[in-house]
Coordinates of C-alpha atoms and ligand atoms in Angstrom, one line a residue:
Chain A
M1 CA 55.9 -131.7 -56.3
A2 CA 54.5 -135.0 -57.4
K3 CA 51.1 -135.4 -59.1
R4 CA 48.8 -136.4 -56.6
L5 CA 47.3 -139.8 -57.0
S6 CA 45.0 -142.1 -55.2
T7 CA 46.8 -143.5 -52.3
K8 CA 45.6 -145.3 -48.7
R9 CA 47.0 -144.6 -45.5
L10 CA 47.2 -147.8 -43.6
A11 CA 48.4 -148.9 -40.2
L12 CA 50.7 -151.7 -40.9
T13 CA 53.6 -153.8 -39.3
G14 CA 57.0 -153.8 -41.5
N15 CA 56.3 -157.4 -42.3
E16 CA 52.7 -156.7 -43.9
A17 CA 53.7 -153.6 -45.5
V18 CA 56.4 -155.7 -47.9
A19 CA 53.6 -158.8 -48.2
E20 CA 51.4 -155.9 -49.4
A21 CA 54.4 -154.5 -51.9
F22 CA 54.3 -158.1 -53.0
K23 CA 50.4 -158.6 -53.3
Q24 CA 50.6 -155.5 -55.6
V25 CA 53.4 -156.9 -57.5
N26 CA 51.7 -159.9 -58.0
P27 CA 54.7 -161.9 -58.5
D28 CA 54.9 -165.6 -60.4
V29 CA 56.4 -167.8 -57.8
A30 CA 56.8 -167.4 -54.1
A31 CA 59.0 -169.9 -52.4
V32 CA 58.9 -169.7 -48.7
F33 CA 60.3 -171.2 -45.3
P34 CA 59.5 -169.6 -42.1
I35 CA 61.6 -168.3 -39.8
T36 CA 61.4 -165.7 -36.5
P37 CA 61.2 -162.7 -37.5
Q38 CA 60.0 -162.8 -41.2
T39 CA 57.2 -165.7 -40.9
E40 CA 54.5 -163.2 -40.3
L41 CA 55.8 -161.9 -43.8
M42 CA 54.8 -165.1 -45.9
H43 CA 52.0 -165.6 -43.6
K44 CA 50.4 -162.6 -45.0
F45 CA 51.2 -163.1 -48.4
A46 CA 50.1 -167.1 -48.3
E47 CA 46.6 -165.5 -47.3
Y48 CA 46.5 -163.5 -50.3
V49 CA 47.4 -166.8 -52.4
N50 CA 44.8 -168.3 -50.4
D51 CA 42.1 -165.5 -50.9
G52 CA 42.8 -165.4 -54.5
K53 CA 44.3 -162.1 -54.1
V54 CA 47.3 -163.0 -56.4
D55 CA 47.9 -165.6 -59.1
T56 CA 51.3 -166.8 -57.3
E57 CA 52.2 -170.3 -57.3
L58 CA 53.3 -170.5 -53.6
I59 CA 55.7 -173.2 -52.8
A60 CA 56.0 -174.1 -49.0
V61 CA 59.6 -175.7 -49.4
E62 CA 61.4 -177.6 -46.7
S63 CA 64.3 -175.1 -46.2
E64 CA 65.7 -172.0 -47.0
H65 CA 68.2 -173.5 -49.3
S66 CA 65.3 -175.0 -51.1
A67 CA 63.5 -171.7 -51.0
M68 CA 66.1 -170.1 -52.8
S69 CA 66.8 -173.1 -55.2
A70 CA 62.8 -172.9 -56.0
A71 CA 63.5 -168.9 -56.7
V72 CA 66.4 -169.8 -58.8
G73 CA 64.7 -172.6 -60.8
A74 CA 61.5 -170.5 -61.4
A75 CA 63.4 -167.3 -62.1
A76 CA 65.4 -169.7 -64.8
G77 CA 61.9 -170.7 -66.0
G78 CA 61.5 -167.0 -67.0
V79 CA 59.1 -165.9 -64.3
R80 CA 59.3 -163.2 -61.3
A81 CA 60.0 -165.2 -58.1
I82 CA 60.1 -163.8 -54.4
T83 CA 61.3 -165.2 -51.2
A84 CA 61.7 -163.8 -47.7
T85 CA 64.1 -164.9 -44.9
S86 CA 65.7 -164.0 -41.8
A87 CA 69.3 -164.8 -40.1
N88 CA 69.7 -168.5 -39.7
G89 CA 67.7 -169.0 -43.1
L90 CA 69.8 -166.7 -45.1
A91 CA 73.0 -168.4 -43.9
L92 CA 71.3 -171.8 -45.1
M93 CA 70.5 -170.1 -48.7
W94 CA 74.4 -169.0 -48.6
E95 CA 75.3 -171.3 -51.3
I96 CA 72.3 -170.6 -53.7
L97 CA 72.7 -166.7 -53.3
Y98 CA 75.9 -166.8 -55.2
I99 CA 74.5 -168.9 -57.8
A100 CA 71.3 -166.8 -58.1
A101 CA 73.7 -163.9 -58.8
G102 CA 76.0 -165.9 -60.9
M103 CA 73.0 -166.6 -63.1
R104 CA 72.2 -163.2 -63.1
L105 CA 68.6 -164.1 -62.0
P106 CA 66.3 -160.8 -60.3
I107 CA 65.2 -162.7 -57.8
V108 CA 63.9 -160.4 -54.8
M109 CA 64.1 -161.1 -51.7
A110 CA 62.6 -159.5 -48.4
L111 CA 65.6 -160.1 -45.6
V112 CA 64.1 -159.3 -42.0
N113 CA 67.5 -158.8 -40.3
R114 CA 67.8 -160.8 -37.3
S115 CA 71.4 -161.9 -35.6
L116 CA 72.7 -165.1 -36.3
G117 CA 73.5 -167.7 -33.3
G118 CA 75.1 -168.6 -31.3
P119 CA 74.1 -167.9 -28.6
L120 CA 70.9 -168.2 -30.0
N121 CA 68.9 -164.8 -30.7
I122 CA 65.7 -164.2 -32.5
H123 CA 66.3 -160.1 -32.6
C124 CA 67.8 -157.9 -34.4
D125 CA 71.2 -157.1 -36.2
H126 CA 72.6 -157.0 -39.4
G127 CA 75.2 -159.8 -39.1
D128 CA 72.8 -161.9 -41.3
A129 CA 72.8 -159.4 -44.4
M130 CA 76.4 -158.7 -44.0
G131 CA 77.4 -162.5 -44.6
A132 CA 76.2 -162.2 -47.6
R133 CA 77.9 -158.9 -48.4
D134 CA 79.8 -160.5 -51.1
A135 CA 77.3 -162.7 -53.0
G136 CA 76.8 -160.3 -55.6
W137 CA 73.2 -159.2 -54.4
I138 CA 72.1 -155.8 -54.2
H139 CA 71.3 -154.7 -50.6
I140 CA 68.9 -152.1 -50.1
Y141 CA 68.4 -151.0 -46.0
S142 CA 65.2 -149.3 -45.0
E143 CA 64.7 -147.3 -42.1
N144 CA 60.7 -147.8 -41.2
T145 CA 57.5 -149.4 -42.7
Q146 CA 57.1 -146.7 -45.4
E147 CA 60.6 -147.5 -46.4
A148 CA 59.8 -151.2 -46.5
Y149 CA 57.1 -150.7 -48.7
D150 CA 58.7 -148.2 -51.1
N151 CA 61.8 -150.2 -51.5
T152 CA 60.3 -153.8 -52.2
L153 CA 58.4 -151.9 -55.3
Q154 CA 61.3 -150.2 -56.7
A155 CA 63.7 -153.4 -56.1
F156 CA 61.8 -155.2 -59.1
R157 CA 62.3 -152.4 -61.2
I158 CA 66.0 -152.2 -60.2
A159 CA 67.0 -156.1 -60.2
E160 CA 65.2 -156.6 -63.3
H161 CA 66.7 -154.0 -65.4
R162 CA 68.6 -155.0 -68.2
E163 CA 72.1 -154.0 -67.4
V164 CA 71.7 -154.9 -63.9
M165 CA 69.9 -158.4 -63.7
L166 CA 71.2 -159.2 -60.2
P167 CA 69.2 -160.5 -57.5
T168 CA 68.0 -158.0 -55.1
M169 CA 67.5 -158.0 -51.3
I170 CA 65.6 -155.4 -49.1
T171 CA 66.1 -155.5 -45.4
L172 CA 64.1 -154.6 -42.4
D173 CA 64.9 -154.7 -38.9
G174 CA 63.8 -157.6 -37.2
F175 CA 60.9 -156.6 -34.6
I176 CA 62.1 -153.3 -34.7
I177 CA 60.4 -152.6 -38.1
S178 CA 59.0 -155.8 -39.2
H179 CA 56.6 -156.1 -35.5
T180 CA 56.2 -152.4 -35.1
T181 CA 52.6 -151.0 -36.5
E182 CA 53.3 -147.5 -38.4
V183 CA 51.1 -145.3 -40.6
L184 CA 52.4 -145.6 -44.2
E185 CA 51.0 -144.5 -47.7
I186 CA 50.3 -147.1 -50.0
L187 CA 49.8 -146.6 -53.8
D188 CA 46.7 -148.2 -55.1
D189 CA 47.2 -151.3 -56.9
E190 CA 46.9 -150.4 -60.2
T191 CA 49.3 -147.8 -59.6
A192 CA 51.7 -149.8 -58.1
K193 CA 51.7 -152.5 -60.9
S194 CA 52.2 -150.4 -63.5
F195 CA 55.2 -148.7 -61.9
V196 CA 56.5 -152.0 -61.5
G197 CA 55.8 -153.3 -64.8
E198 CA 55.6 -156.4 -66.7
Y199 CA 58.5 -158.7 -66.2
K200 CA 60.2 -160.0 -69.7
P201 CA 62.8 -162.3 -68.8
L202 CA 66.2 -162.0 -70.8
T203 CA 65.8 -165.9 -71.5
S204 CA 63.6 -168.8 -70.3
L205 CA 64.5 -172.5 -69.8
L206 CA 60.8 -173.1 -70.8
N207 CA 61.2 -171.3 -74.7
P208 CA 61.2 -174.4 -77.0
D209 CA 62.1 -171.7 -79.6
Q210 CA 65.2 -170.6 -78.3
P211 CA 66.8 -173.4 -76.3
V212 CA 69.3 -172.2 -73.8
T213 CA 71.3 -174.5 -71.2
M214 CA 71.8 -172.7 -68.0
G215 CA 73.8 -173.0 -64.5
S216 CA 76.5 -174.3 -67.0
L217 CA 80.4 -175.1 -66.0
A218 CA 83.0 -172.3 -66.5
L219 CA 86.5 -173.6 -66.1
P220 CA 89.8 -171.4 -65.2
D221 CA 89.6 -170.0 -68.5
Y222 CA 86.2 -168.4 -68.6
Y223 CA 84.8 -168.1 -64.6
F224 CA 86.9 -164.9 -64.0
E225 CA 85.4 -163.5 -66.9
H226 CA 81.6 -164.0 -65.7
K227 CA 82.7 -162.3 -62.2
R228 CA 83.8 -159.4 -64.2
Q229 CA 80.6 -159.4 -65.8
L230 CA 78.7 -159.6 -62.6
V231 CA 80.7 -156.2 -61.5
E232 CA 79.5 -154.5 -64.6
G233 CA 75.8 -155.2 -63.3
M234 CA 76.8 -153.5 -60.1
Y235 CA 78.8 -150.7 -62.0
N236 CA 75.2 -150.0 -64.1
A237 CA 73.0 -150.2 -60.9
P238 CA 73.5 -146.8 -59.2
R239 CA 72.1 -145.2 -62.4
V240 CA 69.0 -147.7 -62.5
I241 CA 68.8 -147.0 -58.8
E242 CA 68.4 -143.4 -59.2
Q243 CA 66.6 -143.4 -62.2
V244 CA 64.3 -146.0 -60.5
A245 CA 63.8 -143.5 -57.2
K246 CA 63.3 -140.5 -59.4
E247 CA 60.3 -142.0 -61.4
Y248 CA 59.1 -143.0 -57.5
Y249 CA 59.7 -139.8 -56.4
E250 CA 57.5 -138.3 -59.2
L251 CA 54.7 -140.8 -58.2
T252 CA 54.9 -140.4 -54.6
G253 CA 56.9 -137.6 -53.7
R254 CA 59.0 -139.5 -51.5
Q255 CA 62.6 -139.2 -52.1
Y256 CA 64.8 -141.9 -52.3
G257 CA 68.6 -142.3 -53.4
F258 CA 71.9 -144.1 -51.9
L259 CA 72.0 -141.4 -48.8
E260 CA 69.8 -139.3 -46.9
N261 CA 71.8 -136.8 -45.6
Y262 CA 70.2 -135.2 -42.4
R263 CA 71.1 -131.9 -41.5
M264 CA 74.5 -132.2 -43.1
E265 CA 74.9 -128.6 -44.8
D266 CA 76.8 -126.9 -41.9
A267 CA 77.4 -130.4 -39.8
E268 CA 81.1 -130.2 -38.2
A269 CA 80.4 -134.0 -37.1
A270 CA 78.4 -136.9 -38.3
I271 CA 77.5 -140.3 -38.0
V272 CA 76.6 -142.7 -40.9
V273 CA 74.0 -145.3 -40.0
M274 CA 71.8 -148.0 -41.9
G275 CA 68.1 -149.3 -40.9
S276 CA 66.0 -148.0 -38.1
A277 CA 68.8 -146.6 -36.2
A278 CA 68.7 -143.8 -38.4
G279 CA 65.5 -142.6 -36.6
T280 CA 66.9 -142.4 -33.3
T281 CA 70.0 -140.5 -34.5
K282 CA 67.5 -138.2 -36.3
E283 CA 66.2 -137.5 -32.7
V284 CA 69.5 -136.8 -31.3
V285 CA 70.5 -134.8 -34.0
D286 CA 67.8 -132.5 -33.3
S287 CA 68.2 -132.3 -29.8
L288 CA 71.8 -131.5 -30.2
R289 CA 71.0 -128.8 -32.9
D290 CA 68.7 -127.5 -30.4
R291 CA 71.7 -127.0 -28.1
G292 CA 73.7 -125.1 -30.8
V293 CA 75.5 -128.4 -31.4
K294 CA 76.4 -128.8 -35.4
A295 CA 75.7 -132.7 -35.7
G296 CA 74.7 -134.5 -38.9
M297 CA 73.6 -137.6 -40.0
I298 CA 74.1 -139.6 -42.9
K299 CA 71.5 -142.4 -43.6
L300 CA 72.8 -145.1 -45.9
R301 CA 70.1 -147.2 -47.8
V302 CA 72.0 -148.7 -50.5
F303 CA 74.9 -151.1 -49.3
R304 CA 75.5 -152.8 -52.2
P305 CA 76.6 -151.2 -54.6
F306 CA 78.5 -149.0 -52.0
P307 CA 78.2 -145.6 -52.9
H308 CA 82.0 -144.8 -52.2
E309 CA 81.8 -141.4 -54.2
Q310 CA 78.8 -139.7 -52.9
L311 CA 79.6 -140.8 -49.3
A312 CA 83.3 -139.1 -49.8
N313 CA 81.6 -135.9 -51.1
A314 CA 79.0 -135.6 -48.0
L315 CA 81.4 -136.3 -45.6
S316 CA 84.5 -133.9 -46.8
H317 CA 83.4 -130.8 -44.8
L318 CA 83.3 -132.5 -41.8
N319 CA 85.9 -132.4 -38.9
S320 CA 85.2 -136.0 -37.9
V321 CA 82.9 -139.0 -38.4
A322 CA 81.4 -142.0 -36.5
V323 CA 79.9 -145.3 -38.4
L324 CA 77.7 -146.9 -36.6
D325 CA 77.3 -150.9 -37.3
R326 CA 74.9 -153.3 -36.3
C327 CA 77.3 -156.1 -36.9
I328 CA 80.6 -157.3 -35.9
S329 CA 83.4 -158.4 -37.9
Y330 CA 85.6 -160.3 -35.4
G331 CA 89.2 -159.4 -35.9
A332 CA 88.8 -156.5 -38.1
Q333 CA 89.5 -152.8 -37.5
G334 CA 85.9 -151.8 -37.0
G335 CA 82.3 -152.9 -38.6
P336 CA 81.7 -153.6 -42.1
V337 CA 80.1 -150.4 -43.0
F338 CA 83.0 -148.5 -41.1
G339 CA 85.5 -150.5 -43.3
E340 CA 83.5 -149.2 -46.3
V341 CA 83.3 -145.9 -44.8
R342 CA 87.0 -145.3 -44.5
S343 CA 88.1 -146.8 -47.3
A344 CA 85.6 -144.2 -49.3
M345 CA 87.5 -141.5 -47.1
Y346 CA 90.9 -142.6 -48.0
G347 CA 93.6 -139.9 -48.7
K348 CA 91.4 -137.4 -46.4
T349 CA 92.4 -136.4 -42.9
I350 CA 89.2 -136.8 -41.4
P351 CA 89.1 -139.3 -38.6
V352 CA 86.4 -142.2 -39.1
H353 CA 85.5 -144.0 -35.6
S354 CA 84.1 -147.2 -35.4
Y355 CA 81.3 -148.1 -33.2
I356 CA 79.2 -151.5 -32.8
Y357 CA 75.9 -151.3 -31.5
G358 CA 72.4 -153.1 -30.9
L359 CA 73.8 -157.0 -31.7
G360 CA 71.1 -159.1 -30.7
G361 CA 68.4 -156.9 -30.6
R362 CA 70.0 -154.7 -27.8
D363 CA 68.1 -151.0 -28.0
L364 CA 69.8 -148.1 -29.3
T365 CA 68.9 -145.5 -27.1
P366 CA 69.3 -142.0 -27.6
H367 CA 71.5 -141.7 -24.9
M368 CA 73.9 -143.7 -26.5
V369 CA 73.8 -142.2 -29.9
E370 CA 74.7 -138.7 -27.8
S371 CA 77.6 -140.4 -26.4
A372 CA 79.4 -141.0 -29.7
Y373 CA 78.4 -137.5 -30.9
N374 CA 80.1 -136.3 -27.6
D375 CA 83.3 -138.3 -28.4
L376 CA 83.5 -136.9 -31.7
F377 CA 83.1 -133.5 -30.9
E378 CA 85.2 -133.8 -27.8
G379 CA 88.3 -135.3 -30.0
K380 CA 88.1 -138.2 -28.2
S381 CA 89.8 -140.8 -30.5
D382 CA 90.3 -144.7 -30.5
P383 CA 91.6 -146.6 -33.1
R384 CA 90.0 -149.4 -31.6
M385 CA 86.0 -150.4 -32.3
R386 CA 84.2 -149.0 -29.6
Y387 CA 80.6 -150.5 -28.3
L388 CA 77.4 -148.7 -27.6
G389 CA 75.3 -150.3 -24.7
L390 CA 77.7 -152.9 -23.9
R391 CA 78.2 -153.4 -20.4
E392 CA 82.2 -153.9 -19.2
Chain B
M1 CA 92.3 -174.0 -80.1
S2 CA 89.4 -171.5 -80.4
K3 CA 90.2 -167.9 -79.5
L4 CA 88.9 -167.3 -75.6
K5 CA 86.4 -164.4 -75.2
G6 CA 87.0 -161.4 -73.4
W7 CA 84.2 -160.3 -70.7
K8 CA 82.1 -158.0 -72.7
D9 CA 81.6 -160.9 -75.6
I10 CA 80.3 -163.6 -73.5
P11 CA 76.5 -164.5 -72.6
I12 CA 75.1 -163.0 -69.5
G13 CA 74.8 -165.1 -66.6
A14 CA 77.1 -168.0 -68.1
I15 CA 74.1 -168.9 -70.4
V16 CA 75.1 -171.4 -73.2
P17 CA 72.8 -170.0 -76.1
H18 CA 72.7 -172.9 -78.5
G19 CA 73.4 -176.3 -78.8
G20 CA 76.7 -177.7 -80.1
T21 CA 79.1 -175.4 -78.2
A22 CA 81.2 -178.3 -76.8
F23 CA 82.4 -178.7 -80.4
D24 CA 84.1 -175.3 -80.1
Y25 CA 85.7 -176.6 -76.5
E26 CA 89.2 -177.9 -76.6
T27 CA 89.5 -180.8 -74.4
G28 CA 92.5 -182.3 -76.3
S29 CA 94.6 -180.0 -74.2
W30 CA 93.8 -182.4 -71.2
R31 CA 95.2 -185.0 -72.9
S32 CA 98.3 -186.9 -70.8
F33 CA 98.3 -190.3 -72.8
R34 CA 97.7 -190.5 -76.7
P35 CA 95.9 -193.2 -78.3
V36 CA 97.7 -194.8 -81.1
H37 CA 96.0 -196.9 -83.7
D38 CA 97.4 -200.2 -85.6
R39 CA 95.7 -199.9 -89.0
D40 CA 97.4 -203.9 -89.5
K41 CA 95.5 -205.0 -86.4
C42 CA 92.2 -203.0 -86.4
I43 CA 89.5 -205.1 -87.7
D44 CA 87.1 -202.1 -87.7
C45 CA 84.6 -203.5 -85.3
L46 CA 84.3 -199.7 -84.3
D47 CA 83.9 -200.2 -80.7
C48 CA 85.9 -197.7 -79.8
W49 CA 83.7 -195.0 -81.6
F50 CA 80.8 -196.3 -79.9
C51 CA 82.6 -195.9 -76.5
C52 CA 84.7 -192.7 -77.0
P53 CA 83.0 -189.9 -74.6
D54 CA 84.1 -187.1 -76.9
N55 CA 82.8 -188.3 -80.1
A56 CA 86.7 -188.2 -80.9
I57 CA 86.6 -191.2 -82.9
L58 CA 86.4 -190.8 -86.7
A59 CA 84.7 -193.3 -88.9
E60 CA 83.9 -193.2 -92.3
E61 CA 82.0 -195.7 -94.2
G62 CA 81.9 -198.5 -91.3
K63 CA 85.5 -197.9 -91.2
F64 CA 88.0 -196.5 -88.4
K65 CA 89.4 -193.6 -89.8
G66 CA 91.5 -192.0 -87.3
F67 CA 91.4 -189.6 -84.0
D68 CA 90.3 -186.0 -83.6
M69 CA 92.8 -184.7 -81.2
M70 CA 91.5 -181.7 -80.6
H71 CA 88.8 -183.3 -78.4
C72 CA 90.3 -186.4 -77.5
K73 CA 91.2 -186.1 -74.0
G74 CA 93.4 -189.5 -73.6
C75 CA 90.9 -191.3 -71.2
G76 CA 92.1 -194.7 -72.7
I77 CA 88.5 -196.1 -73.4
C78 CA 89.0 -197.0 -76.5
A79 CA 92.2 -198.8 -75.8
K80 CA 90.2 -200.7 -73.4
V81 CA 87.1 -201.4 -75.2
C82 CA 89.4 -202.6 -78.4
P83 CA 88.9 -206.5 -78.7
P84 CA 91.9 -208.2 -76.3
K85 CA 92.7 -210.3 -79.0
V86 CA 92.9 -207.3 -81.7
G87 CA 94.8 -204.7 -79.2
A88 CA 94.7 -201.9 -82.3
I89 CA 95.1 -199.0 -79.7
T90 CA 97.9 -198.3 -77.2
M91 CA 97.9 -195.5 -74.9
K92 CA 101.3 -193.6 -75.4
P93 CA 102.5 -190.8 -72.9
E94 CA 102.2 -187.2 -74.6
S95 CA 105.9 -187.0 -73.6
D96 CA 106.7 -189.3 -76.4
F97 CA 105.6 -186.8 -78.8
R98 CA 107.1 -183.9 -78.0
E99 CA 110.5 -182.9 -79.6
Ligands
LIG1 S1 91.4 -191.6 -75.6 FE1 89.4 -191.5 -74.6 S2 88.9 -189.7 -75.9 FE2 90.6 -190.4 -77.0 S3 90.0 -191.4 -78.6 FE3 90.0 -192.9 -77.1 S4 88.1 -192.9 -76.2 FE4 88.1 -191.1 -77.2
LIG2 S1 88.1 -201.2 -81.0 FE1 89.9 -201.7 -82.1 S2 89.4 -202.7 -83.7 FE2 87.5 -201.9 -83.3 S3 87.6 -200.5 -84.6 FE3 88.4 -199.6 -83.1 S4 90.7 -199.7 -83.1 FE4 89.4 -201.2 -84.7

């Protein structure tokens, strides 16, 4: 068990919890632009800047494209840079997301998940993050306020590791986590600071002793090699994510990894899910178990790099699997997580089903989750994607 | 042409770690027209040397010396700036030089 240290229990919203983690990290630069439901997060952080609780240079930019550009500029200048956004804000950053990853700048961003219009909607789904799936960022999902805080602290260590050097986004479900007050445990400032450590950049544009060019051109003769190099950062990330999680566990007693296996040992069918829906699913698993139904759940914490092997191992003893996606990929065979899971299960005969739920903030009720389990246990298979909570 | 490096041997994030790297980069392969110099006509004004965007005009002791074909990309600026009455540089299609 972890050694006890001085921690505080506070009641915070998800946004406030991430702002608290950012405060403890005291990053050098925060480039911010408001968007619901993220606004409150950077609003809180701006208060810390105003009150002198952090030394961060806060840049209130004129758009999210500029927010990410400013973060890239700051990180290229050799300092620790953060930002936060949601939905359309992330979409506006799109171009610069790839540049941040391509330049291997370990920017940390909080993404408060929100659906993309149209029609216009400010509530939660994962469509924003999934649009940035292939941008070269590490994606870490949170189930609740505690995880949003814990993931934020760990994100810096992962992103900045010399063998990773990749920008990292931690996500929290818009409103469901961002605006819900929950009790969580906060490390004391000194412990959090020393866990995250000091940032030592690989290189800096502002170092006159080592002048470098960043953001340079690579033509057909070198571009491909640089992309392969980025893949290597992703390949190195799992080891680092696990190491950081281990150290965090020793500090806090809270366990993190790629997956959380919930009542999986003797499970016959399981649901794979990300984010706050895991909480609802656990409730359903418990109630099914009370009735003797051998249901299990796997919560996926890290979407990029995707833990193919671990997931395939964790699912290999089941009769059937359902993947719940809070995102839709029009014209695809299923949601984006489903595609990854089924690919991970290639060669196995276990059927994997796709369910779409919760788009635009539609509640996922225990009843809906149970209906998916019922399909699995009754062997109702359907090669098409199915929907939870959708009216015909 | 300098040997192309594999992905393990290049700086992370496409950083250019020091100056002067353009020298190693062969822009000569881009050329579809090649400048040809006429020593008899040249008055060594060195306008071409001033104007070449790739430093591909070689000069020595104030005199035109030749072209650096590894870097000359065949833009034709030298031929254009060579005084009209002199016309010491002509652009010839690269195909003329193939065996
Ligand atoms: S053709 Fe262009 S690149 Fe070549 S020597 Fe003339 S000016 Fe320079
Ligand atoms: S511009 Fe023409 S005349 Fe002047 S140095 Fe060059 S080739 Fe000779």
